PDB file of C-alpha atoms in Angstrom:
ATOM      1  CA  MET P  81     135.276 138.043 155.798  1.00 90.00           C
ATOM      2  CA  ARG P  82     132.577 140.599 155.660  1.00 91.00           C
ATOM      3  CA  LYS P  83     132.524 139.928 152.216  1.00 93.00           C
ATOM      4  CA  GLN P  84     132.664 136.179 152.466  1.00 93.00           C
ATOM      5  CA  LEU P  85     130.138 136.251 155.085  1.00 95.00           C
ATOM      6  CA  ARG P  86     127.722 138.228 153.015  1.00 94.00           C
ATOM      7  CA  LYS P  87     127.951 136.301 150.092  1.00 96.00           C
ATOM      8  CA  ASP P  88     127.842 132.976 152.478  1.00 96.00           C
ATOM      9  CA  LEU P  89     124.551 134.422 153.837  1.00 96.00           C
ATOM     10  CA  SER P  90     123.136 135.121 150.404  1.00 95.00           C
ATOM     11  CA  ASP P  91     122.718 131.194 149.693  1.00 96.00           C
ATOM     12  CA  ASP P  92     119.306 131.000 147.690  1.00 96.00           C
ATOM     13  CA  ARG P  93     117.684 128.473 150.595  1.00 96.00           C
ATOM     14  CA  ILE P  94     118.215 132.028 153.005  1.00 96.00           C
ATOM     15  CA  LEU P  95     117.248 134.591 150.648  1.00 92.00           C
ATOM     16  CA  ASN P  96     114.160 132.842 149.731  1.00 92.00           C
ATOM     17  CA  LYS P  97     112.449 133.131 153.670  1.00 92.00           C
ATOM     18  CA  CYS P  98     114.056 137.061 153.586  1.00 90.00           C
ATOM     19  CA  ASP P  99     111.611 139.196 152.062  1.00 85.00           C
ATOM     20  CA  GLY P 100     113.322 142.610 153.899  1.00 84.00           C
ATOM     21  CA  GLY P 101     117.560 141.438 153.062  1.00 86.00           C
ATOM     22  CA  ILE P 102     120.267 140.899 154.672  1.00 90.00           C
ATOM     23  CA  HIS P 103     121.527 144.049 156.785  1.00 91.00           C
ATOM     24  CA  TYR P 104     125.778 144.059 158.364  1.00 90.00           C
ATOM     25  CA  LEU P 105     125.178 144.993 161.619  1.00 87.00           C
ATOM     26  CA  HIS P 106     121.565 146.882 161.172  1.00 74.00           C
ATOM     27  CA  LYS P 107     118.985 147.107 158.987  1.00 73.00           C
ATOM     28  CA  LYS P 108     118.405 150.823 157.311  1.00 69.00           C
ATOM     29  CA  GLU P 109     114.913 152.659 158.494  1.00 73.00           C
ATOM     30  CA  ASN P 110     113.855 152.857 155.612  1.00 68.00           C
ATOM     31  CA  VAL P 111     114.031 149.131 153.951  1.00 62.00           C
ATOM     32  CA  GLN P 112     110.404 147.853 154.246  1.00 68.00           C
ATOM     33  CA  PHE P 113     109.635 144.108 154.588  1.00 69.00           C
ATOM     34  CA  LYS P 114     106.454 142.222 155.084  1.00 77.00           C
ATOM     35  CA  ASN P 115     108.270 139.283 157.037  1.00 85.00           C
ATOM     36  CA  THR P 116     111.387 138.309 158.022  1.00 90.00           C
ATOM     37  CA  TYR P 117     114.928 140.559 157.301  1.00 92.00           C
ATOM     38  CA  ILE P 118     118.491 139.541 158.668  1.00 94.00           C
ATOM     39  CA  GLU P 119     121.415 141.273 160.228  1.00 94.00           C
ATOM     40  CA  TYR P 120     124.628 139.958 161.236  1.00 96.00           C
ATOM     41  CA  GLU P 121     127.977 141.416 162.694  1.00 96.00           C
ATOM     42  CA  ILE P 122     131.665 140.023 163.629  1.00 96.00           C
ATOM     43  CA  ILE P 123     131.963 140.106 167.036  1.00 96.00           C
ATOM     44  CA  GLU P 124     135.371 138.966 167.440  1.00 95.00           C
ATOM     45  CA  HIS P 125     138.191 139.012 165.342  1.00 93.00           C
ATOM     46  CA  ILE P 126     141.436 136.535 166.991  1.00 87.00           C
ATOM     47  CA  GLY P 127     144.588 135.993 165.750  1.00 86.00           C
ATOM     48  CA  ASN P 128     145.633 132.089 166.087  1.00 79.00           C
ATOM     49  CA  GLN P 129     148.774 129.930 165.690  1.00 78.00           C
ATOM     50  CA  TYR P 130     151.269 132.140 165.307  1.00 74.00           C
ATOM     51  CA  PHE P 131     154.905 131.112 163.268  1.00 73.00           C
ATOM     52  CA  GLY P 132     157.219 133.321 164.648  1.00 78.00           C
ATOM     53  CA  ASP P 133     155.750 136.872 163.764  1.00 79.00           C
ATOM     54  CA  SER P 134     153.294 135.732 161.399  1.00 81.00           C
ATOM     55  CA  ARG P 135     149.557 134.502 162.064  1.00 82.00           C
ATOM     56  CA  GLY P 136     148.570 131.412 160.975  1.00 85.00           C
ATOM     57  CA  ILE P 137     145.328 131.554 161.302  1.00 86.00           C
ATOM     58  CA  ASP P 138     142.354 134.099 161.816  1.00 90.00           C
ATOM     59  CA  GLU P 139     139.077 133.107 164.058  1.00 94.00           C
ATOM     60  CA  TYR P 140     136.240 134.769 163.607  1.00 97.00           C
ATOM     61  CA  VAL P 141     133.079 134.632 166.470  1.00 97.00           C
ATOM     62  CA  ILE P 142     129.949 135.624 163.815  1.00 97.00           C
ATOM     63  CA  GLN P 143     125.813 136.647 165.399  1.00 98.00           C
ATOM     64  CA  VAL P 144     123.428 136.031 162.897  1.00 97.00           C
ATOM     65  CA  ASP P 145     120.038 137.665 163.806  1.00 96.00           C
ATOM     66  CA  VAL P 146     116.774 137.072 162.542  1.00 96.00           C
ATOM     67  CA  PHE P 147     113.837 139.432 162.990  1.00 94.00           C
ATOM     68  CA  THR P 148     110.504 138.304 162.339  1.00 93.00           C
ATOM     69  CA  GLN P 149     106.383 139.114 162.217  1.00 90.00           C
ATOM     70  CA  GLY P 150     105.792 135.588 162.408  1.00 89.00           C
ATOM     71  CA  SER P 151     107.738 131.978 162.968  1.00 90.00           C
ATOM     72  CA  PHE P 152     111.416 131.694 162.067  1.00 91.00           C
ATOM     73  CA  VAL P 153     111.988 127.981 162.082  1.00 94.00           C
ATOM     74  CA  GLU P 154     112.231 127.686 158.471  1.00 94.00           C
ATOM     75  CA  ILE P 155     114.869 130.414 158.263  1.00 95.00           C
ATOM     76  CA  SER P 156     117.001 129.173 161.426  1.00 96.00           C
ATOM     77  CA  GLU P 157     116.937 125.867 160.102  1.00 97.00           C
ATOM     78  CA  ALA P 158     118.308 126.658 156.679  1.00 97.00           C
ATOM     79  CA  ILE P 159     120.952 129.441 158.237  1.00 97.00           C
ATOM     80  CA  LEU P 160     122.055 126.916 160.348  1.00 97.00           C
ATOM     81  CA  ASN P 161     122.076 124.263 157.611  1.00 97.00           C
ATOM     82  CA  VAL P 162     124.029 126.482 154.796  1.00 97.00           C
ATOM     83  CA  MET P 163     126.259 127.914 157.612  1.00 97.00           C
ATOM     84  CA  GLU P 164     127.996 124.732 158.567  1.00 97.00           C
ATOM     85  CA  GLU P 165     127.903 123.650 155.444  1.00 97.00           C
ATOM     86  CA  LYS P 166     130.601 126.255 154.633  1.00 97.00           C
ATOM     87  CA  GLY P 167     132.588 125.420 157.766  1.00 97.00           C
ATOM     88  CA  TYR P 168     131.287 127.769 160.101  1.00 98.00           C
ATOM     89  CA  LEU P 169     130.974 125.864 163.764  1.00 98.00           C
ATOM     90  CA  PHE P 170     127.905 126.385 165.510  1.00 98.00           C
ATOM     91  CA  ILE P 171     128.399 128.084 169.086  1.00 98.00           C
ATOM     92  CA  ASN P 172     124.798 128.709 170.698  1.00 98.00           C
ATOM     93  CA  ASP P 173     121.299 130.372 169.633  1.00 97.00           C
ATOM     94  CA  TYR P 174     118.630 131.684 171.413  1.00 96.00           C
ATOM     95  CA  ASP P 175     115.247 133.077 170.637  1.00 94.00           C
ATOM     96  CA  ILE P 176     112.959 136.150 172.116  1.00 95.00           C
ATOM     97  CA  TYR P 177     110.203 137.937 171.699  1.00 94.00           C
ATOM     98  CA  GLU P 178     111.055 141.906 171.375  1.00 88.00           C
ATOM     99  CA  ASN P 179     108.634 144.258 172.575  1.00 92.00           C
ATOM    100  CA  GLU P 180     109.620 147.520 171.518  1.00 88.00           C
ATOM    101  CA  THR P 181     109.345 145.895 167.759  1.00 83.00           C
ATOM    102  CA  LYS P 182     106.724 143.650 167.968  1.00 89.00           C
ATOM    103  CA  LEU P 183     109.058 141.179 166.322  1.00 91.00           C
ATOM    104  CA  TYR P 184     110.105 137.782 167.196  1.00 95.00           C
ATOM    105  CA  SER P 185     114.303 137.129 167.208  1.00 94.00           C
ATOM    106  CA  TYR P 186     116.447 134.502 166.592  1.00 96.00           C
ATOM    107  CA  LYS P 187     120.682 135.019 167.482  1.00 97.00           C
ATOM    108  CA  VAL P 188     122.646 131.916 166.816  1.00 98.00           C
ATOM    109  CA  LYS P 189     126.452 132.228 166.822  1.00 98.00           C
ATOM    110  CA  PHE P 190     129.231 130.876 164.910  1.00 98.00           C
ATOM    111  CA  ARG P 191     132.938 130.318 165.281  1.00 97.00           C
ATOM    112  CA  TYR P 192     134.669 130.049 161.974  1.00 96.00           C
ATOM    113  CA  TYR P 193     138.700 129.848 161.538  1.00 95.00           C
ATOM    114  CA  LYS P 194     140.248 131.163 158.221  1.00 90.00           C
ATOM    115  CA  ASN P 195     143.587 129.769 157.130  1.00 85.00           C
ATOM    116  CA  ARG P 196     146.390 132.587 155.846  1.00 79.00           C
ATOM    117  CA  ARG P 197     148.839 130.418 154.429  1.00 71.00           C
TER     118      ARG P 197
END
């Protein structure tokens, strides 16, 4: 799922708005950026719809975090559009300003179901 998630987030509509790249869990300290970077993670992996001893569906809860020195409106819209196109279900989102880093942050959660059969 991690590979698929990275591939889905690497859509040009997102990458073109993200000069600092896309990072699993945390951006490495040496990665430079002028405006924006993304961190993502799988928050929860749940087994669903068991058939005997066999799991039929994997359910994932995913969080995508955008960090930027400016506005995150365009990239947040791109993320929502791309991820929903690819079958991710929107759960919630919120935004904050982080005093420590002096960055704006947009955080969005999705649910994704992957059939194992």
